Amino acid sequence: MNIAFKILFFLLISWQIPAQNTYFLEGKLGKSIIYMEITEYDNNYIEGNYFYQTSLKDIRLNGKYNEDSYTLYFGNDYGEDFFEEKFELVKKESNFKGKWKNKAGKSINITLRTIDFDRFKKTFSTEIEEDLSLVKLNYLHFIQDSITIHKNQEIIWFKETHCEVPFFRLGNTFSEEIKNKINPILTSKHNKLVLNQLGCSSPFNYNTGTGIEYTTTLSYLTEDLLGFHIFSSYFCGGAHPDFGGEGNLIDLQTGKEFTLDEIIAFDTSVTVYSEKNFSRFAAYRNTYFAPKLFEIINLKENFETPKEEKEEEKEEENEEGEGFCNYTAITIWEFPEWNFTEKGIEFTPTFARFARNCQQPFLVEFEKIKTYKNPKFPYDF
């Protein structure tokens, strides 16, 4: 999990009510092969999601169920008056049958059965969670798009045929050993970006395969290290578009992916994030990381606290998506986005959504943080 990179996969979150049962289904809508997920919640509310094998793009649904009768809609909150698509299904054990209808009155038979995930695991680790993403992975298709040269090294760019997600692999100027070690890692990252794109949808808008605009920039390259940054600008439904960035640094010799806290350490209590040790991780970031990072950056920037304005003016600005760019607030430096570059590490403080326009990178040259290099990081700045 990348703390600063809060994207992606910006799937529509269900009501804050506990899920009861989830069904993963495959079958046919007329002659078309589809895959569907249906989740039951309290109050007879259900959410669904399905995609055609030919497109892989999510179409999100919601509706109601009553005993073994399920009705799901796309294009409306399970209402009869306005919808683009409607599913009328009857459950028998874990299988479903019924009708698909559109707003023009067209009706098509549907038959769905429980997915046998074992047949989708043949080319992927059995540790992959059994959900519709595992199905999609088996149908992704990458083709070469272009070749660029970066620091005399060949970089091959690929695209996926179901949506717009450019990403790269190492080319022929790298040794076979390095390519065999690193390119599978890059392919895995490309897979995740594609899955995010294919899932970028809402119950009111069809997925076009373009909801997330990715920009990947190579920022650092030596014989030992590969650094790159992924910037994502996205709108997958909801009130507002959003954006975020993710820094990456990979050891070309071992394939290790370094986190920021494995690169720099402002205290011996430095803690690498995990779900189990989040409290210790957060304590380190709050007590040592954020204050020291702010101190280093502020020596150059000389930030000033914005002057207070009238309360009504603040509220108007917040409603319009604007905010005060208060770079002196220590909390914005706790979980910054980062990018390992040739000159140093760029840090982008994280603001609440209403002040997202304040986010910008601040470069900290290597010489200013050389003394804070994590002793376990095996390379010099």
Coordinates of C-alpha atoms in Angstrom, one line a residue:
M1 CA 0.0 0.0 0.0
N2 CA 1.4 3.4 -1.0
I3 CA 0.2 5.9 1.7
A4 CA 0.2 8.9 -0.6
F5 CA -1.2 7.3 -3.6
K6 CA -4.9 7.2 -2.7
I7 CA -6.2 6.6 -6.2
L8 CA -7.0 4.4 -7.8
F9 CA -9.0 2.3 -7.9
F10 CA -11.5 4.7 -7.0
L11 CA -14.4 2.3 -7.1
L12 CA -17.8 3.5 -5.9
I13 CA -18.0 2.7 -2.2
S14 CA -21.2 1.2 -0.9
W15 CA -23.2 2.5 2.0
Q16 CA -21.6 2.0 5.3
I17 CA -23.5 -1.2 6.1
P18 CA -22.0 -4.7 6.5
A19 CA -22.1 -7.0 3.5
Q20 CA -24.0 -10.3 4.0
N21 CA -23.2 -12.5 1.0
T22 CA -21.2 -12.0 -2.3
Y23 CA -21.7 -14.1 -5.4
F24 CA -19.2 -14.3 -8.2
L25 CA -20.9 -15.5 -11.4
E26 CA -20.2 -16.3 -15.0
G27 CA -22.5 -17.1 -17.8
K28 CA -24.3 -15.7 -20.8
L29 CA -26.3 -12.6 -21.6
G30 CA -27.8 -13.8 -24.8
K31 CA -24.8 -15.0 -26.8
S32 CA -22.3 -12.8 -24.9
I33 CA -20.1 -14.1 -22.1
I34 CA -20.3 -12.0 -19.0
Y35 CA -18.9 -12.1 -15.5
M36 CA -20.9 -10.6 -12.6
E37 CA -20.6 -9.9 -8.9
I38 CA -23.6 -9.4 -6.6
T39 CA -23.3 -8.4 -3.0
E40 CA -26.1 -8.5 -0.5
Y41 CA -26.4 -5.9 2.3
D42 CA -28.8 -5.2 5.1
N43 CA -32.2 -3.7 4.3
N44 CA -32.4 -5.9 1.2
Y45 CA -30.0 -3.6 -0.6
I46 CA -27.7 -5.1 -3.3
E47 CA -24.8 -3.9 -5.4
G48 CA -23.6 -5.5 -8.5
N49 CA -21.0 -5.2 -11.1
Y50 CA -20.6 -7.0 -14.4
F51 CA -18.5 -6.9 -17.6
Y52 CA -18.4 -8.5 -21.0
Q53 CA -15.5 -10.8 -21.7
T54 CA -14.9 -8.8 -24.9
S55 CA -14.5 -5.4 -23.2
L56 CA -13.6 -6.1 -19.5
K57 CA -15.0 -2.7 -18.5
D58 CA -17.0 -2.7 -15.3
I59 CA -20.7 -1.7 -15.5
R60 CA -21.9 -1.0 -11.9
L61 CA -25.4 -1.9 -10.7
N62 CA -27.5 -1.5 -7.6
G63 CA -30.9 -2.5 -6.5
K64 CA -33.0 -4.6 -4.2
Y65 CA -33.7 -8.3 -3.4
N66 CA -36.5 -10.1 -1.8
E67 CA -35.8 -13.7 -0.9
D68 CA -34.7 -15.3 -4.2
S69 CA -35.8 -12.4 -6.4
Y70 CA -33.1 -9.9 -7.4
T71 CA -33.5 -6.6 -9.4
L72 CA -30.5 -4.5 -10.3
Y73 CA -30.2 -1.3 -12.4
F74 CA -27.6 0.6 -14.2
G75 CA -28.4 4.3 -14.6
N76 CA -30.6 4.8 -11.6
D77 CA -31.0 4.0 -7.9
Y78 CA -33.1 0.9 -8.5
G79 CA -36.0 2.9 -9.8
E80 CA -38.5 1.9 -12.5
D81 CA -38.8 5.3 -14.1
F82 CA -35.3 5.9 -15.4
F83 CA -32.6 3.3 -16.1
E84 CA -30.3 2.3 -18.9
E85 CA -30.2 -1.4 -18.0
K86 CA -32.2 -3.7 -15.7
F87 CA -31.6 -7.2 -14.5
E88 CA -34.4 -9.3 -13.2
L89 CA -32.9 -12.5 -11.7
V90 CA -34.0 -15.4 -9.7
K91 CA -31.5 -17.3 -7.5
K92 CA -31.6 -21.0 -7.1
E93 CA -28.9 -22.1 -4.7
S94 CA -25.9 -20.0 -5.9
N95 CA -26.9 -19.8 -9.6
F96 CA -29.1 -17.2 -11.2
K97 CA -31.4 -17.0 -14.2
G98 CA -33.6 -14.2 -15.6
K99 CA -33.8 -11.3 -18.0
W100 CA -31.8 -8.3 -19.0
K101 CA -33.8 -5.4 -20.2
N102 CA -32.9 -1.9 -21.5
K103 CA -34.9 1.3 -21.4
A104 CA -36.2 0.7 -25.0
G105 CA -37.8 -2.5 -23.8
K106 CA -35.4 -5.0 -25.3
S107 CA -35.3 -8.3 -23.3
I108 CA -32.5 -11.0 -23.4
N109 CA -32.2 -14.2 -21.4
I110 CA -29.5 -14.6 -18.8
T111 CA -28.0 -17.7 -17.2
L112 CA -25.3 -17.4 -14.5
R113 CA -23.4 -19.9 -12.4
T114 CA -20.7 -19.7 -9.7
I115 CA -17.3 -19.0 -11.1
D116 CA -14.7 -21.8 -10.9
F117 CA -11.7 -19.7 -10.0
D118 CA -9.2 -22.6 -10.2
R119 CA -9.2 -22.4 -14.0
F120 CA -8.2 -18.7 -13.9
K121 CA -5.2 -19.3 -11.6
K122 CA -3.1 -21.3 -14.1
T123 CA -0.8 -18.4 -15.0
F124 CA -1.1 -16.4 -11.8
S125 CA -0.1 -16.9 -8.1
T126 CA -2.6 -18.8 -6.1
E127 CA -2.3 -15.9 -3.5
I128 CA -4.3 -13.6 -5.8
E129 CA -7.6 -12.9 -4.2
E130 CA -10.5 -14.8 -5.8
D131 CA -12.6 -12.0 -7.3
L132 CA -13.4 -10.6 -10.8
S133 CA -9.9 -9.0 -11.0
L134 CA -8.5 -12.5 -11.3
V135 CA -10.8 -13.2 -14.2
K136 CA -9.7 -10.0 -16.0
L137 CA -6.0 -10.7 -15.6
N138 CA -6.5 -13.8 -17.9
Y139 CA -7.9 -11.6 -20.7
L140 CA -5.5 -8.7 -20.6
H141 CA -3.5 -8.3 -23.8
F142 CA -0.4 -6.0 -24.1
I143 CA 1.1 -4.8 -27.3
Q144 CA 4.2 -2.8 -28.0
D145 CA 3.6 0.8 -28.6
S146 CA 6.9 2.6 -28.9
I147 CA 10.6 2.5 -27.9
T148 CA 12.4 5.4 -26.2
I149 CA 16.0 5.9 -25.1
H150 CA 16.7 7.0 -21.5
K151 CA 20.3 7.5 -20.5
N152 CA 21.4 5.3 -23.4
Q153 CA 19.1 2.5 -22.3
E154 CA 16.2 1.1 -24.3
I155 CA 12.7 1.6 -22.7
I156 CA 9.9 -0.3 -24.4
W157 CA 6.4 1.2 -24.0
F158 CA 3.3 -1.1 -24.0
K159 CA -0.4 -0.5 -24.1
E160 CA -3.3 -2.7 -23.2
T161 CA -5.9 -3.3 -25.9
H162 CA -9.1 -2.9 -23.7
C163 CA -8.3 0.6 -22.3
E164 CA -5.8 3.4 -22.3
V165 CA -2.9 2.6 -19.9
P166 CA 0.6 3.2 -21.2
F167 CA 3.5 1.7 -19.2
F168 CA 7.0 0.5 -19.9
R169 CA 9.4 -2.5 -19.7
L170 CA 13.2 -2.7 -19.9
G171 CA 14.5 -3.1 -23.4
N172 CA 17.4 -5.0 -25.1
T173 CA 20.2 -2.8 -23.8
F174 CA 19.6 -4.2 -20.3
S175 CA 21.1 -7.7 -19.5
E176 CA 18.9 -10.7 -19.7
E177 CA 19.3 -11.3 -16.0
I178 CA 18.0 -7.8 -15.1
K179 CA 15.2 -8.0 -17.6
N180 CA 14.1 -11.4 -16.3
K181 CA 14.1 -10.0 -12.8
I182 CA 12.5 -6.5 -13.3
N183 CA 10.1 -6.9 -16.2
P184 CA 7.8 -9.2 -14.3
I185 CA 7.6 -6.5 -11.6
L186 CA 6.8 -3.9 -14.2
T187 CA 4.2 -6.2 -15.8
S188 CA 2.6 -6.6 -12.4
K189 CA 2.4 -2.9 -11.9
H190 CA 1.0 -2.5 -15.4
N191 CA -1.7 -5.1 -14.6
K192 CA -2.7 -3.1 -11.5
L193 CA -3.0 0.1 -13.4
V194 CA -5.1 -1.5 -16.1
L195 CA -7.4 -3.1 -13.5
N196 CA -7.9 0.3 -12.0
Q197 CA -8.8 1.7 -15.4
L198 CA -11.2 -1.1 -16.1
G199 CA -12.9 -0.5 -12.8
C200 CA -13.2 3.2 -13.1
S201 CA -17.0 3.5 -13.3
S202 CA -20.1 4.4 -11.4
P203 CA -23.8 3.2 -11.5
F204 CA -24.6 6.3 -13.6
N205 CA -21.8 6.4 -16.2
Y206 CA -20.4 3.7 -18.6
N207 CA -16.7 3.0 -18.3
T208 CA -15.0 4.3 -21.5
G209 CA -11.5 3.0 -20.6
T210 CA -10.2 6.5 -20.3
G211 CA -11.4 7.7 -16.9
I212 CA -7.8 7.7 -15.5
E213 CA -5.1 9.6 -17.3
Y214 CA -1.8 8.1 -16.5
T215 CA 1.6 9.8 -16.9
T216 CA 4.7 7.7 -16.1
T217 CA 8.0 9.4 -15.9
L218 CA 11.4 7.8 -15.5
S219 CA 13.1 9.9 -12.9
Y220 CA 16.3 8.0 -11.9
L221 CA 18.4 5.3 -13.6
T222 CA 21.8 3.8 -12.8
E223 CA 23.3 0.4 -13.1
D224 CA 21.7 -0.4 -9.7
L225 CA 18.5 1.6 -9.3
L226 CA 15.4 2.4 -11.4
G227 CA 13.2 5.3 -10.2
F228 CA 9.9 6.3 -11.8
H229 CA 6.8 8.3 -10.9
I230 CA 3.2 7.5 -11.9
F231 CA 0.8 10.5 -11.9
S232 CA -2.9 9.8 -12.2
S233 CA -5.6 12.2 -12.9
Y234 CA -9.0 10.5 -12.6
F235 CA -12.8 10.8 -12.6
C236 CA -14.7 7.6 -11.9
G237 CA -18.0 9.1 -10.8
G238 CA -18.8 11.1 -7.7
A239 CA -18.7 14.8 -7.1
H240 CA -15.2 15.8 -8.2
P241 CA -12.2 14.6 -10.3
D242 CA -9.1 14.0 -8.3
F243 CA -5.4 13.2 -8.9
G244 CA -2.4 11.6 -7.1
G245 CA 1.2 10.5 -7.6
E246 CA 3.2 7.4 -6.7
G247 CA 7.0 7.2 -6.4
N248 CA 8.8 4.0 -7.2
L249 CA 12.4 2.9 -6.7
I250 CA 13.5 -0.6 -7.6
D251 CA 16.9 -2.3 -7.1
L252 CA 17.9 -3.6 -10.5
Q253 CA 20.2 -6.2 -8.9
T254 CA 17.7 -7.8 -6.5
G255 CA 14.2 -6.6 -7.7
K256 CA 13.5 -5.1 -4.2
E257 CA 11.0 -2.2 -4.3
F258 CA 12.0 0.4 -1.7
T259 CA 9.5 2.3 0.3
L260 CA 10.3 5.9 1.3
D261 CA 11.1 4.9 4.9
E262 CA 13.6 2.3 3.7
I263 CA 15.4 5.2 1.9
I264 CA 15.5 7.9 4.6
A265 CA 15.2 7.7 8.3
F266 CA 14.9 10.7 10.6
D267 CA 15.0 8.6 13.7
T268 CA 16.0 5.1 14.8
S269 CA 12.3 4.4 15.4
V270 CA 11.7 4.5 11.6
T271 CA 8.9 2.1 10.7
V272 CA 8.0 0.7 7.3
Y273 CA 4.2 0.6 6.9
S274 CA 2.1 -2.5 7.3
E275 CA -1.4 -2.9 8.5
K276 CA -0.2 -4.7 11.6
N277 CA 2.2 -1.9 12.7
F278 CA 0.2 1.1 11.5
S279 CA 0.2 2.8 15.0
R280 CA 4.0 2.7 15.2
F281 CA 4.3 3.8 11.6
A282 CA 2.0 6.8 12.2
A283 CA 3.7 7.7 15.4
Y284 CA 7.1 7.9 13.7
R285 CA 5.7 9.9 10.8
N286 CA 4.0 12.3 13.2
T287 CA 6.8 12.7 15.8
Y288 CA 9.9 12.6 13.7
F289 CA 9.3 12.4 9.9
A290 CA 6.9 15.3 9.4
P291 CA 8.6 17.9 11.6
K292 CA 12.1 17.2 10.3
L293 CA 11.0 17.1 6.6
F294 CA 9.2 20.4 7.1
E295 CA 12.3 21.9 8.8
I296 CA 14.5 20.9 5.9
I297 CA 12.2 22.2 3.2
N298 CA 11.3 25.4 5.1
L299 CA 15.0 26.4 5.3
K300 CA 14.7 27.0 1.6
E301 CA 11.1 28.0 1.2
N302 CA 10.5 30.2 4.3
F303 CA 6.8 29.3 4.4
E304 CA 4.4 31.8 6.0
T305 CA 1.0 30.9 7.6
P306 CA -1.8 32.4 5.5
K307 CA -3.7 35.3 7.1
E308 CA -7.1 34.5 8.4
E309 CA -10.0 35.6 6.3
K310 CA -13.7 36.1 7.0
E311 CA -15.5 32.8 7.8
E312 CA -18.0 33.3 5.0
E313 CA -15.2 33.8 2.5
K314 CA -13.5 30.5 3.7
E315 CA -16.8 28.6 3.2
E316 CA -17.2 30.0 -0.3
E317 CA -13.7 29.0 -1.3
N318 CA -14.0 25.5 0.2
E319 CA -17.3 25.0 -1.7
E320 CA -15.5 25.9 -5.0
G321 CA -12.7 23.5 -4.4
E322 CA -10.2 26.2 -3.4
G323 CA -8.4 26.4 -0.1
F324 CA -5.6 28.1 1.8
C325 CA -2.2 26.8 1.0
N326 CA -0.9 26.5 4.5
Y327 CA 2.5 24.8 4.1
T328 CA 3.3 25.3 7.8
A329 CA 0.8 22.7 8.9
I330 CA 2.9 19.8 10.0
T331 CA 0.2 17.2 9.2
I332 CA 0.4 17.8 5.5
W333 CA 4.0 16.5 5.6
E334 CA 3.2 13.2 7.4
F335 CA 2.3 11.2 4.3
P336 CA 3.7 13.1 1.3
E337 CA 3.9 11.8 -2.2
W338 CA 7.5 11.3 -3.2
N339 CA 9.7 10.9 -6.3
F340 CA 13.3 9.8 -6.4
T341 CA 15.1 11.9 -9.0
E342 CA 18.6 12.6 -10.2
K343 CA 18.9 15.7 -8.1
G344 CA 17.2 14.5 -4.9
I345 CA 13.8 13.5 -3.6
E346 CA 10.7 15.5 -4.5
F347 CA 8.1 15.7 -1.7
T348 CA 4.5 16.7 -2.4
P349 CA 2.5 17.4 0.8
T350 CA -1.0 16.0 0.9
F351 CA -3.9 18.3 1.4
A352 CA -7.6 17.7 1.9
R353 CA -9.6 17.6 -1.3
F354 CA -10.9 21.1 -1.0
A355 CA -7.3 22.4 -1.0
R356 CA -5.9 19.9 -3.5
N357 CA -4.8 22.8 -5.7
C358 CA -2.1 23.5 -3.2
Q359 CA -0.3 20.3 -3.9
Q360 CA 3.1 20.8 -5.6
P361 CA 6.4 19.1 -5.3
F362 CA 9.4 20.5 -3.3
L363 CA 12.8 19.2 -4.2
V364 CA 15.2 18.2 -1.4
E365 CA 18.7 17.8 -2.8
F366 CA 20.5 14.6 -1.8
E367 CA 23.2 16.6 0.1
K368 CA 20.6 18.0 2.5
I369 CA 19.3 14.5 3.5
K370 CA 22.5 12.5 3.1
T371 CA 23.0 12.3 6.8
Y372 CA 19.4 10.9 7.1
K373 CA 19.9 8.0 4.7
N374 CA 18.5 4.8 6.2
P375 CA 21.6 2.7 7.2
K376 CA 19.9 -0.3 5.6
F377 CA 19.6 1.4 2.2
P378 CA 22.5 -0.2 0.3
Y379 CA 23.4 2.7 -2.1
D380 CA 24.8 6.2 -1.7
F381 CA 22.9 9.3 -2.6

